[in-house]
mmCIF file of C-alpha atoms in Angstrom:
data_model
loop_
_atom_site.group_PDB
_atom_site.id
_atom_site.type_symbol
_atom_site.label_atom_id
_atom_site.label_comp_id
_atom_site.label_asym_id
_atom_site.label_seq_id
_atom_site.Cartn_x
_atom_site.Cartn_y
_atom_site.Cartn_z
ATOM 1 C CA MET A 26 -0.130 0.186 -0.281
ATOM 2 C CA ARG A 27 1.252 3.585 -1.193
ATOM 3 C CA ARG A 28 2.127 6.261 2.249
ATOM 4 C CA LEU A 29 0.390 9.090 1.372
ATOM 5 C CA PRO A 30 1.320 12.064 2.325
ATOM 6 C CA LEU A 31 -0.890 13.679 5.865
ATOM 7 C CA ALA A 32 -2.875 16.194 4.353
ATOM 8 C CA ASP A 33 -4.167 13.388 1.682
ATOM 9 C CA ALA A 34 -4.583 11.124 4.631
ATOM 10 C CA LEU A 35 -6.505 13.488 6.231
ATOM 11 C CA LEU A 36 -8.721 14.223 3.710
ATOM 12 C CA VAL A 37 -12.811 14.063 4.362
ATOM 13 C CA LYS A 38 -13.402 11.445 1.818
ATOM 14 C CA THR A 39 -16.727 10.641 3.348
ATOM 15 C CA PRO A 40 -18.136 14.236 4.812
ATOM 16 C CA CYS A 41 -21.112 14.697 7.658
ATOM 17 C CA ALA A 42 -24.303 15.905 6.417
ATOM 18 C CA LYS A 43 -24.408 17.526 10.045
ATOM 19 C CA GLY A 44 -22.625 20.241 10.303
ATOM 20 C CA TRP A 45 -19.377 21.240 12.516
ATOM 21 C CA ASP A 46 -21.604 23.573 14.932
ATOM 22 C CA THR A 47 -24.605 21.085 15.431
ATOM 23 C CA MET A 48 -21.788 19.242 17.146
ATOM 24 C CA GLN A 49 -22.008 19.030 20.730
ATOM 25 C CA ASP A 50 -18.484 20.541 22.211
ATOM 26 C CA ASP A 51 -17.450 17.598 24.985
ATOM 27 C CA GLY A 52 -14.834 20.218 25.628
ATOM 28 C CA SER A 53 -11.466 18.029 24.613
ATOM 29 C CA GLY A 54 -11.487 18.613 20.986
ATOM 30 C CA THR A 55 -13.212 16.074 19.627
ATOM 31 C CA ARG A 56 -17.011 17.110 19.105
ATOM 32 C CA PHE A 57 -19.927 13.910 18.954
ATOM 33 C CA CYS A 58 -21.980 13.315 16.000
ATOM 34 C CA THR A 59 -25.254 12.277 17.043
ATOM 35 C CA SER A 60 -26.126 11.557 13.066
ATOM 36 C CA CYS A 61 -23.444 8.461 12.829
ATOM 37 C CA ALA A 62 -22.442 8.482 16.733
ATOM 38 C CA GLU A 63 -18.693 9.054 16.183
ATOM 39 C CA ARG A 64 -16.102 11.642 17.660
ATOM 40 C CA VAL A 65 -15.005 14.238 15.537
ATOM 41 C CA HIS A 66 -11.761 15.554 15.770
ATOM 42 C CA ASP A 67 -10.709 18.688 15.062
ATOM 43 C CA VAL A 68 -7.642 17.936 13.031
ATOM 44 C CA GLN A 69 -6.621 22.306 13.905
ATOM 45 C CA LYS A 70 -6.720 20.941 16.950
ATOM 46 C CA LEU A 71 -3.894 18.763 17.328
ATOM 47 C CA THR A 72 0.067 18.003 16.667
ATOM 48 C CA ARG A 73 1.569 16.276 14.253
ATOM 49 C CA ALA A 74 2.053 13.375 16.718
ATOM 50 C CA GLU A 75 -1.939 13.460 17.095
ATOM 51 C CA ALA A 76 -2.267 13.685 13.696
ATOM 52 C CA THR A 77 -0.386 11.267 12.656
ATOM 53 C CA ALA A 78 -1.888 9.529 15.791
ATOM 54 C CA LEU A 79 -5.209 9.209 14.049
ATOM 55 C CA VAL A 80 -4.026 8.852 10.649
ATOM 56 C CA GLU A 81 -2.328 5.064 12.019
ATOM 57 C CA ALA A 82 -5.209 4.663 13.550
ATOM 58 C CA LYS A 83 -7.804 4.627 10.367
ATOM 59 C CA ALA A 84 -4.817 2.145 8.902
ATOM 60 C CA ARG A 85 -5.392 0.115 11.206
ATOM 61 C CA GLY A 86 -9.476 -0.093 10.336
ATOM 62 C CA ALA A 87 -10.849 2.556 13.205
ATOM 63 C CA SER A 88 -13.643 4.627 12.570
ATOM 64 C CA VAL A 89 -12.355 7.562 11.811
ATOM 65 C CA CYS A 90 -13.932 11.770 11.911
ATOM 66 C CA VAL A 91 -12.303 14.629 11.555
ATOM 67 C CA HIS A 92 -13.144 18.128 10.606
ATOM 68 C CA LEU A 93 -10.753 19.979 8.659
ATOM 69 C CA ARG A 94 -10.546 24.278 8.030
ATOM 70 C CA VAL A 95 -8.607 24.529 4.055
ATOM 71 C CA ARG A 96 -6.554 27.533 3.936
ATOM 72 C CA SER A 97 -8.334 29.624 0.879
ATOM 73 C CA ILE A 98 -4.849 31.289 0.589
ATOM 74 C CA ASP A 99 -3.202 27.942 -0.704
ATOM 75 C CA GLY A 100 -5.287 25.165 0.341
ATOM 76 C CA ALA A 101 -3.173 24.078 3.480
ATOM 77 C CA ILE A 102 -4.507 22.032 6.453
ATOM 78 C CA LEU A 103 -3.363 24.089 9.809
ATOM 79 C CA LEU A 104 -2.175 21.884 13.004
ATOM 80 C CA ALA A 105 -2.233 23.164 16.160
ATOM 81 C CA ASP A 106 1.740 23.189 16.755
ATOM 82 C CA GLY A 107 1.988 24.997 13.170
ATOM 83 C CA HIS A 108 2.376 23.020 10.755
ATOM 84 C CA ALA A 109 0.308 23.520 7.822
ATOM 85 C CA PHE A 110 0.020 20.636 5.318
ATOM 86 C CA HIS A 111 -0.516 21.103 1.790
ATOM 87 C CA SER A 112 -2.799 18.055 -0.284
ATOM 88 C CA THR A 113 -2.130 17.447 -4.121
ATOM 89 C CA SER A 114 -5.794 16.436 -3.952
ATOM 90 C CA VAL A 115 -7.119 19.786 -2.408
ATOM 91 C CA ARG A 116 -6.560 22.690 -5.071
ATOM 92 C CA ARG A 117 -9.331 20.604 -6.904
ATOM 93 C CA LEU A 118 -11.577 21.298 -3.884
ATOM 94 C CA ASN A 119 -13.056 24.400 -2.927
ATOM 95 C CA PRO A 120 -10.398 26.540 -1.623
ATOM 96 C CA SER A 121 -13.319 27.244 1.942
ATOM 97 C CA LEU A 122 -13.665 24.033 2.752
ATOM 98 C CA VAL A 123 -14.652 23.173 6.195
ATOM 99 C CA ALA A 124 -15.608 19.578 6.199
ATOM 100 C CA ALA A 125 -15.839 17.065 8.738
ATOM 101 C CA GLY A 126 -16.857 13.170 8.454
ATOM 102 C CA ALA A 127 -14.985 9.805 8.033
ATOM 103 C CA MET A 128 -11.110 10.030 6.430
#
């Protein structure tokens, strides 16, 4: 299996119909989606190590949902520790994308 860059691995492949603002905030950087009964992780509040751990959990078969914001200037996905990742796929998306859902 080809390893994807972190930004590509974090992209939401199945957007949630329920908006981020309607999800229940649990105060830990995640929100609970009542429509799919999953914890949704806010990527902007994660460090690179935490984001990598989520991608690795997904690769092991875990159900992982994330919320991301893509910077409109350059399509970067920002993390809490200042890292900015660029995706080869994100330029095909709406540059002001805000999405939550399964990655």
